[in-house]
């Protein structure tokens, strides 16, 4: 099996880029960020502080998080409810950052991620895929862009969904999440030593997709030649 790990900060375009690449290469795509967002959504709906492990950990016994493919598209379900749209709201993004710092939440989702990777050629994106979840991945990529560029892209995405969020608020949230994700004690966001850095500030979507595909093909070809 070939496993590709794509890590990077919030708003770097990992999910949309990874989804497109997986489709082109015929890999199974796993959006791990969606899993953490789903746990974050459960905490928000329960009225819990997402950083309060005393409330969040017991909650895990009462929730079921699933990835399903509906009409060829990956959807995420919380206790049987399709929450694929709800988890993209800004407040849920911040909640995801909170719950992801809780070791028990990471353990809760860890087996699900590992099992998918063991069963198929897969492309998985998140914050700690290359460093923790799939440390032996065949290809590791760290995808990023400046906070300003990421805020502009996120604002455009929200507007397309009919959500009018001020640019300043989005930028502030991204900067805060970058800090929180990179400074948490459990599996902090960082580039794996053997990951290839891809900065997309000056690349459009298609250019970003092609840049990552080129790296995957180069790495997998080199692996085949060594075997």
Coordinates of N, CA, C and O in Angstrom, one line a residue, residues 22-175:
X22 N -6.4 12.8 -4.8 CA -6.8 11.4 -4.5 C -7.7 10.9 -5.7 O -7.6 9.8 -6.1
X23 N -8.5 11.8 -6.2 CA -9.4 11.5 -7.3 C -8.6 11.2 -8.6 O -8.9 10.2 -9.3
X24 N -7.6 12.0 -8.8 CA -6.8 11.9 -10.0 C -5.9 10.6 -10.0 O -5.7 9.9 -11.0
X25 N -5.4 10.2 -8.8 CA -4.5 9.1 -8.6 C -5.2 7.8 -8.3 O -4.6 6.8 -8.2
X26 N -6.5 7.9 -7.9 CA -7.3 6.7 -7.6 C -7.0 6.2 -6.1 O -7.1 5.0 -5.8
X27 N -6.6 7.2 -5.2 CA -6.4 6.9 -3.8 C -7.6 7.1 -3.0 O -8.5 7.9 -3.4
X28 N -7.7 6.5 -1.9 CA -8.7 6.8 -0.9 C -8.3 8.1 -0.2 O -7.2 8.2 0.3
X29 N -9.2 9.0 0.0 CA -8.9 10.3 0.6 C -9.5 10.3 2.1 O -10.6 9.9 2.3
X30 N -8.6 10.7 3.0 CA -9.1 10.7 4.4 C -8.8 12.2 5.0 O -7.7 12.6 5.1
X31 N -9.9 12.9 5.2 CA -9.8 14.2 5.8 C -9.8 14.1 7.3 O -10.9 14.1 7.9
X32 N -8.7 14.0 7.9 CA -8.6 13.9 9.4 C -9.1 15.1 10.1 O -9.7 15.0 11.2
X33 N -8.9 16.3 9.5 CA -9.4 17.5 10.1 C -10.9 17.5 10.3 O -11.4 18.0 11.3
X34 N -11.6 16.8 9.4 CA -13.1 16.7 9.5 C -13.5 15.9 10.7 O -14.5 16.1 11.3
X35 N -12.6 14.9 11.0 CA -12.9 14.0 12.2 C -12.8 14.9 13.5 O -13.7 14.8 14.4
X36 N -11.8 15.7 13.6 CA -11.6 16.5 14.8 C -12.7 17.6 14.8 O -13.2 18.0 15.9
X37 N -13.1 18.1 13.7 CA -14.1 19.1 13.6 C -15.4 18.5 14.1 O -16.2 19.2 14.8
X38 N -15.6 17.2 13.8 CA -16.9 16.6 14.2 C -16.9 16.4 15.7 O -18.0 16.7 16.4
X39 N -15.8 16.1 16.3 CA -15.8 16.0 17.8 C -16.0 17.4 18.4 O -16.7 17.6 19.4
X40 N -15.3 18.4 17.7 CA -15.5 19.8 18.2 C -17.0 20.2 18.1 O -17.5 20.9 19.0
X41 N -17.6 19.8 17.0 CA -19.0 20.2 16.9 C -19.9 19.5 18.0 O -20.8 20.2 18.5
X42 N -19.6 18.3 18.3 CA -20.3 17.6 19.4 C -20.1 18.4 20.7 O -21.1 18.5 21.5
X43 N -18.9 18.9 20.9 CA -18.7 19.6 22.2 C -19.5 20.9 22.2 O -20.1 21.3 23.2
X44 N -19.5 21.6 21.0 CA -20.2 22.9 20.9 C -21.7 22.7 21.1 O -22.3 23.4 21.9
X45 N -22.2 21.7 20.5 CA -23.6 21.4 20.7 C -24.0 21.0 22.1 O -25.1 21.2 22.5
X46 N -23.0 20.4 22.8 CA -23.3 20.0 24.2 C -23.1 21.2 25.1 O -23.3 21.0 26.4
X47 N -22.6 22.3 24.6 CA -22.4 23.4 25.5 C -21.1 23.3 26.3 O -20.9 24.0 27.3
X48 N -20.1 22.5 25.8 CA -18.9 22.3 26.5 C -17.8 23.2 26.0 O -17.8 23.5 24.8
X49 N -16.9 23.6 26.8 CA -15.6 24.2 26.4 C -14.8 23.1 25.7 O -14.5 22.2 26.3
X50 N -14.5 23.3 24.4 CA -13.7 22.3 23.7 C -12.4 21.9 24.3 O -11.8 20.9 24.0
X51 N -11.8 22.8 25.1 CA -10.6 22.5 25.8 C -10.7 21.9 27.1 O -9.7 21.5 27.8
X52 N -11.9 21.7 27.6 CA -12.2 21.1 28.9 C -12.2 19.6 28.8 O -13.3 19.0 28.5
X53 N -11.1 18.9 29.0 CA -11.0 17.5 28.9 C -12.0 16.8 29.9 O -12.5 15.7 29.6
X54 N -12.3 17.4 31.0 CA -13.2 16.8 32.0 C -14.6 16.6 31.4 O -15.3 15.7 31.9
X55 N -15.0 17.5 30.5 CA -16.3 17.4 29.9 C -16.2 16.6 28.5 O -17.1 15.8 28.2
X56 N -15.2 16.9 27.8 CA -15.1 16.3 26.4 C -14.8 14.8 26.5 O -15.4 14.0 25.7
X57 N -13.9 14.3 27.3 CA -13.5 12.9 27.3 C -14.7 12.0 27.7 O -15.0 11.0 26.9
X58 N -15.5 12.3 28.7 CA -16.7 11.5 28.9 C -17.7 11.5 27.8 O -18.4 10.5 27.5
X59 N -17.7 12.6 27.0 CA -18.6 12.7 25.9 C -18.3 11.7 24.8 O -19.2 11.3 24.0
X60 N -17.1 11.3 24.7 CA -16.6 10.4 23.6 C -17.4 9.0 23.7 O -17.5 8.4 22.7
X61 N -17.8 8.7 24.9 CA -18.5 7.4 25.1 C -19.9 7.4 24.4 O -20.5 6.4 24.2
X62 N -20.4 8.6 24.1 CA -21.7 8.8 23.6 C -21.8 9.3 22.1 O -22.9 9.6 21.6
X63 N -20.6 9.3 21.4 CA -20.7 9.8 20.1 C -20.0 8.7 19.1 O -19.1 8.0 19.6
X64 N -20.5 8.7 17.9 CA -19.9 7.8 16.9 C -19.5 8.7 15.7 O -20.4 9.4 15.1
X65 N -18.3 8.7 15.3 CA -17.8 9.5 14.2 C -17.5 8.5 13.0 O -16.8 7.5 13.2
X66 N -18.1 8.8 11.8 CA -17.8 7.9 10.7 C -17.5 8.7 9.4 O -18.0 9.8 9.3
X67 N -16.7 8.1 8.6 CA -16.5 8.6 7.2 C -17.2 7.7 6.3 O -17.0 6.5 6.3
X68 N -18.1 8.2 5.5 CA -18.8 7.4 4.5 C -18.7 8.1 3.1 O -18.5 9.3 3.0
X69 N -18.8 7.3 2.1 CA -18.7 7.8 0.7 C -20.2 7.8 0.2 O -20.8 6.7 0.0
X70 N -20.7 9.0 -0.1 CA -22.0 9.2 -0.7 C -21.9 9.7 -2.1 O -21.4 10.9 -2.3
X71 N -22.4 9.0 -3.1 CA -22.3 9.4 -4.5 C -20.8 9.8 -4.8 O -20.6 10.8 -5.5
X72 N -19.9 9.0 -4.3 CA -18.5 9.2 -4.6 C -17.8 10.3 -3.8 O -16.6 10.6 -4.0
X73 N -18.5 10.9 -2.9 CA -18.0 12.0 -2.2 C -17.9 11.6 -0.7 O -18.8 11.0 -0.1
X74 N -16.8 12.0 -0.1 CA -16.6 11.6 1.3 C -17.4 12.6 2.2 O -17.4 13.8 2.1
X75 N -18.2 12.0 3.1 CA -19.1 12.8 4.0 C -18.7 12.3 5.4 O -18.4 11.1 5.6
X76 N -18.9 13.2 6.4 CA -18.6 12.8 7.8 C -19.9 12.8 8.6 O -20.8 13.7 8.4
X77 N -20.1 11.8 9.4 CA -21.3 11.6 10.2 C -21.1 11.6 11.7 O -20.1 11.0 12.1
X78 N -22.0 12.3 12.4 CA -21.9 12.3 13.9 C -23.2 11.6 14.4 O -24.3 12.1 14.1
X79 N -23.1 10.5 15.0 CA -24.2 9.7 15.5 C -25.3 9.5 14.4 O -26.5 9.7 14.6
X80 N -24.8 9.2 13.2 CA -25.7 9.0 12.1 C -26.2 10.2 11.3 O -26.8 10.1 10.2
X81 N -25.8 11.4 11.8 CA -26.2 12.6 11.1 C -25.1 13.1 10.2 O -24.0 13.2 10.6
X82 N -25.4 13.5 9.0 CA -24.4 14.1 8.1 C -24.2 15.5 8.5 O -25.0 16.4 8.4
X83 N -22.9 15.7 9.0 CA -22.6 17.1 9.5 C -21.5 17.7 8.7 O -20.8 18.6 9.1
X84 N -21.4 17.3 7.4 CA -20.3 17.7 6.6 C -20.3 19.2 6.3 O -19.2 19.8 6.2
X85 N -21.4 19.8 6.4 CA -21.5 21.3 6.2 C -21.3 22.0 7.5 O -20.6 23.0 7.6
X86 N -21.9 21.5 8.5 CA -21.9 22.2 9.9 C -20.5 22.3 10.4 O -20.1 23.3 11.1
X87 N -19.6 21.3 10.1 CA -18.3 21.3 10.7 C -17.3 22.4 10.0 O -16.2 22.6 10.5
X88 N -17.8 23.0 9.0 CA -17.0 24.0 8.3 C -17.2 25.4 8.8 O -16.5 26.4 8.4
X89 N -18.1 25.6 9.8 CA -18.3 26.9 10.4 C -17.1 27.4 11.2 O -16.4 26.6 11.8
X90 N -16.8 28.7 11.2 CA -15.6 29.2 11.9 C -15.5 28.8 13.4 O -14.4 28.4 13.9
X91 N -16.6 28.8 14.1 CA -16.6 28.5 15.5 C -16.3 27.0 15.7 O -15.7 26.6 16.7
X92 N -16.6 26.2 14.8 CA -16.3 24.7 14.9 C -14.8 24.5 14.6 O -14.2 23.6 15.1
X93 N -14.3 25.3 13.7 CA -12.9 25.2 13.4 C -12.0 25.5 14.7 O -11.1 24.8 15.0
X94 N -12.4 26.5 15.4 CA -11.7 26.8 16.7 C -12.0 25.7 17.7 O -11.1 25.3 18.5
X95 N -13.2 25.1 17.7 CA -13.5 24.0 18.6 C -12.6 22.8 18.3 O -12.1 22.1 19.2
X96 N -12.4 22.6 17.0 CA -11.6 21.4 16.6 C -10.1 21.6 17.1 O -9.5 20.6 17.5
X97 N -9.6 22.8 17.1 CA -8.3 23.0 17.6 C -8.2 22.7 19.1 O -7.3 22.1 19.6
X98 N -9.3 23.0 19.8 CA -9.4 22.8 21.3 C -9.4 21.3 21.6 O -8.6 20.8 22.4
X99 N -10.3 20.5 20.9 CA -10.4 19.1 21.3 C -9.2 18.3 20.8 O -8.9 17.3 21.3
X100 N -8.6 18.8 19.7 CA -7.4 18.1 19.1 C -6.2 18.1 20.1 O -5.3 17.3 19.9
X101 N -6.2 19.0 21.1 CA -5.1 19.0 22.0 C -5.3 18.0 23.2 O -4.4 17.8 24.0
X102 N -6.4 17.3 23.2 CA -6.8 16.4 24.3 C -6.3 15.0 23.8 O -6.8 14.5 22.8
X103 N -5.4 14.4 24.5 CA -4.8 13.1 24.1 C -5.9 12.0 23.9 O -5.8 11.2 23.0
X104 N -6.9 12.0 24.8 CA -8.0 11.0 24.6 C -8.8 11.1 23.3 O -9.2 10.1 22.8
X105 N -8.9 12.3 22.9 CA -9.6 12.6 21.6 C -8.8 12.0 20.4 O -9.3 11.4 19.5
X106 N -7.4 12.2 20.5 CA -6.6 11.7 19.5 C -6.6 10.2 19.4 O -6.6 9.6 18.4
X107 N -6.6 9.6 20.6 CA -6.6 8.2 20.7 C -7.9 7.6 20.2 O -8.0 6.6 19.5
X108 N -9.0 8.3 20.4 CA -10.3 8.0 20.0 C -10.4 7.9 18.5 O -11.1 7.0 17.9
X109 N -9.7 8.8 17.8 CA -9.7 8.8 16.3 C -8.6 8.1 15.6 O -8.6 7.8 14.4
X110 N -7.6 7.7 16.4 CA -6.3 7.2 15.9 C -6.5 5.9 15.2 O -6.1 5.7 14.0
X111 N -7.2 4.9 15.8 CA -7.4 3.6 15.1 C -8.2 3.7 13.8 O -7.9 3.0 12.9
X112 N -9.2 4.6 13.8 CA -10.0 4.8 12.5 C -9.0 5.2 11.4 O -9.1 4.7 10.3
X113 N -8.2 6.2 11.7 CA -7.2 6.7 10.7 C -6.2 5.6 10.2 O -6.0 5.4 9.0
X114 N -5.6 4.9 11.2 CA -4.7 3.9 10.9 C -5.3 2.7 10.1 O -4.6 2.2 9.2
X115 N -6.5 2.3 10.5 CA -7.1 1.2 9.8 C -7.3 1.5 8.3 O -7.1 0.6 7.4
X116 N -7.8 2.7 8.0 CA -8.0 3.1 6.6 C -6.7 3.0 5.8 O -6.6 2.5 4.7
X117 N -5.6 3.5 6.4 CA -4.3 3.5 5.8 C -3.8 2.1 5.5 O -3.1 1.9 4.5
X118 N -4.1 1.2 6.4 CA -3.6 -0.2 6.3 C -4.3 -1.0 5.2 O -3.8 -1.9 4.7
X119 N -5.5 -0.5 4.8 CA -6.4 -1.3 3.9 C -6.3 -0.8 2.5 O -6.8 -1.5 1.6
X120 N -5.7 0.4 2.2 CA -5.8 0.9 0.8 C -4.7 1.9 0.6 O -4.1 2.4 1.5
X121 N -4.4 2.2 -0.7 CA -3.6 3.3 -1.1 C -4.4 4.5 -0.7 O -5.5 4.7 -1.1
X122 N -3.8 5.3 0.2 CA -4.6 6.5 0.7 C -3.8 7.7 0.8 O -2.5 7.7 0.9
X123 N -4.5 8.8 0.8 CA -3.9 10.1 0.9 C -4.6 10.8 2.1 O -5.9 10.9 2.1
X124 N -3.9 11.1 3.2 CA -4.5 11.5 4.4 C -3.9 12.9 4.7 O -2.7 13.1 4.7
X125 N -4.8 13.9 5.1 CA -4.3 15.2 5.4 C -4.7 15.5 6.9 O -5.7 15.0 7.4
X126 N -3.9 16.4 7.5 CA -4.2 16.8 8.9 C -3.1 17.7 9.4 O -2.4 18.5 8.7
X127 N -2.8 17.6 10.7 CA -1.8 18.4 11.4 C -0.6 17.5 11.8 O 0.5 18.0 11.9
X128 N -0.8 16.2 12.1 CA 0.3 15.4 12.6 C 0.3 14.0 11.9 O 0.7 13.0 12.4
X129 N -0.1 14.0 10.6 CA -0.1 12.7 9.9 C 1.3 12.2 9.6 O 1.6 11.0 9.9
X130 N 2.2 13.0 9.1 CA 3.5 12.5 8.9 C 4.4 12.4 10.1 O 5.4 11.6 10.1
X131 N 4.0 13.0 11.2 CA 4.8 12.9 12.4 C 4.3 11.9 13.4 O 5.1 11.3 14.1
X132 N 3.0 11.7 13.4 CA 2.4 10.8 14.5 C 1.6 9.6 13.9 O 1.8 8.5 14.1
X133 N 0.6 10.0 13.1 CA -0.4 9.0 12.6 C 0.3 8.0 11.6 O 0.1 6.8 11.7
X134 N 1.0 8.5 10.6 CA 1.6 7.7 9.6 C 3.1 8.1 9.5 O 3.6 8.6 8.5
X135 N 3.9 7.8 10.5 CA 5.3 8.2 10.5 C 6.1 7.5 9.4 O 7.2 8.0 9.1
X136 N 5.6 6.4 8.9 CA 6.3 5.7 7.9 C 5.7 5.8 6.5 O 5.9 5.0 5.6
X137 N 4.9 6.9 6.3 CA 4.3 7.2 5.0 C 5.3 7.2 3.9 O 6.4 7.7 4.1
X138 N 4.9 6.8 2.7 CA 5.8 6.7 1.6 C 6.2 8.2 1.1 O 7.3 8.4 0.6
X139 N 5.2 9.0 1.2 CA 5.4 10.4 0.8 C 4.8 11.4 1.9 O 3.7 11.2 2.4
X140 N 5.6 12.3 2.3 CA 5.2 13.3 3.3 C 5.4 14.7 2.7 O 6.4 15.1 2.2
X141 N 4.3 15.5 2.8 CA 4.3 16.9 2.3 C 3.8 17.8 3.4 O 2.8 17.5 4.1
X142 N 4.4 19.0 3.5 CA 4.0 20.0 4.4 C 3.5 21.2 3.5 O 4.3 21.8 2.9
X143 N 2.2 21.3 3.5 CA 1.5 22.3 2.6 C 1.2 23.6 3.4 O 0.5 23.5 4.4
X144 N 1.6 24.7 2.9 CA 1.3 25.9 3.7 C 1.2 27.1 2.8 O 1.4 27.1 1.6
X145 N 0.8 28.2 3.4 CA 0.7 29.5 2.7 C 0.7 30.6 3.9 O 0.5 30.2 5.0
X146 N 0.9 31.8 3.5 CA 0.9 32.9 4.6 C -0.5 33.0 5.2 O -1.5 32.7 4.6
X147 N -0.5 33.5 6.4 CA -1.8 33.7 7.1 C -2.8 34.6 6.3 O -4.0 34.3 6.2
X148 N -2.2 35.6 5.7 CA -3.0 36.5 4.9 C -3.7 35.9 3.7 O -4.9 36.0 3.4
X149 N -2.9 35.1 3.0 CA -3.4 34.4 1.8 C -4.5 33.3 2.2 O -5.5 33.2 1.6
X150 N -4.2 32.6 3.3 CA -5.1 31.6 3.8 C -6.5 32.3 4.2 O -7.5 31.8 4.0
X151 N -6.4 33.5 4.8 CA -7.6 34.2 5.3 C -8.4 34.6 4.1 O -9.6 34.5 4.1
X152 N -7.7 35.1 3.0 CA -8.4 35.5 1.8 C -9.2 34.3 1.2 O -10.3 34.4 0.7
X153 N -8.5 33.2 1.1 CA -9.1 32.0 0.5 C -10.3 31.5 1.4 O -11.3 31.1 0.8
X154 N -10.1 31.5 2.7 CA -11.2 31.0 3.6 C -12.4 32.0 3.5 O -13.5 31.5 3.4
X155 N -12.2 33.3 3.4 CA -13.3 34.2 3.2 C -14.1 33.9 1.9 O -15.3 34.0 1.9
X156 N -13.3 33.6 0.9 CA -14.0 33.3 -0.4 C -14.8 32.1 -0.3 O -16.0 32.0 -0.8
X157 N -14.3 31.1 0.4 CA -15.0 29.8 0.6 C -16.3 30.0 1.3 O -17.4 29.5 1.0
X158 N -16.2 30.8 2.4 CA -17.4 31.1 3.2 C -18.5 31.9 2.4 O -19.7 31.6 2.6
X159 N -18.0 32.9 1.6 CA -18.9 33.7 0.9 C -19.7 32.8 -0.1 O -20.9 33.0 -0.4
X160 N -19.0 31.8 -0.7 CA -19.6 30.9 -1.6 C -20.7 30.1 -1.0 O -21.6 29.6 -1.6
X161 N -20.6 29.9 0.3 CA -21.6 29.2 1.1 C -22.7 30.1 1.7 O -23.5 29.7 2.5
X162 N -22.6 31.4 1.4 CA -23.5 32.4 1.9 C -23.2 32.9 3.3 O -24.1 33.5 3.9
X163 N -22.0 32.7 3.7 CA -21.6 33.2 5.0 C -20.7 34.4 4.9 O -19.6 34.3 4.3
X164 N -21.1 35.5 5.4 CA -20.3 36.8 5.3 C -19.5 37.0 6.6 O -20.0 37.6 7.5
X165 N -18.3 36.6 6.6 CA -17.4 36.7 7.8 C -16.3 37.8 7.4 O -15.7 37.7 6.4
X166 N -16.2 38.8 8.3 CA -15.1 39.8 8.0 C -13.7 39.2 7.9 O -13.4 38.3 8.7
X167 N -12.9 39.7 7.0 CA -11.6 39.2 6.7 C -10.7 39.3 8.0 O -10.0 38.4 8.3
X168 N -10.9 40.4 8.8 CA -10.1 40.6 10.0 C -10.4 39.5 11.0 O -9.4 39.0 11.7
X169 N -11.6 39.1 11.1 CA -12.0 38.0 12.1 C -11.3 36.7 11.6 O -10.8 35.9 12.4
X170 N -11.4 36.4 10.3 CA -10.9 35.2 9.8 C -9.4 35.1 10.0 O -8.8 34.1 10.4
X171 N -8.7 36.2 9.7 CA -7.2 36.3 9.9 C -6.8 36.1 11.3 O -5.9 35.4 11.6
X172 N -7.6 36.7 12.2 CA -7.3 36.6 13.6 C -7.5 35.2 14.1 O -6.6 34.6 14.9
X173 N -8.5 34.5 13.6 CA -8.8 33.1 14.0 C -7.7 32.2 13.5 O -7.2 31.3 14.2
X174 N -7.2 32.5 12.3 CA -6.1 31.6 11.7 C -4.8 31.8 12.4 O -4.1 30.8 12.7
X175 N -4.5 33.0 12.8 CA -3.2 33.3 13.5 C -3.3 32.6 14.9 O -2.3 32.0 15.3

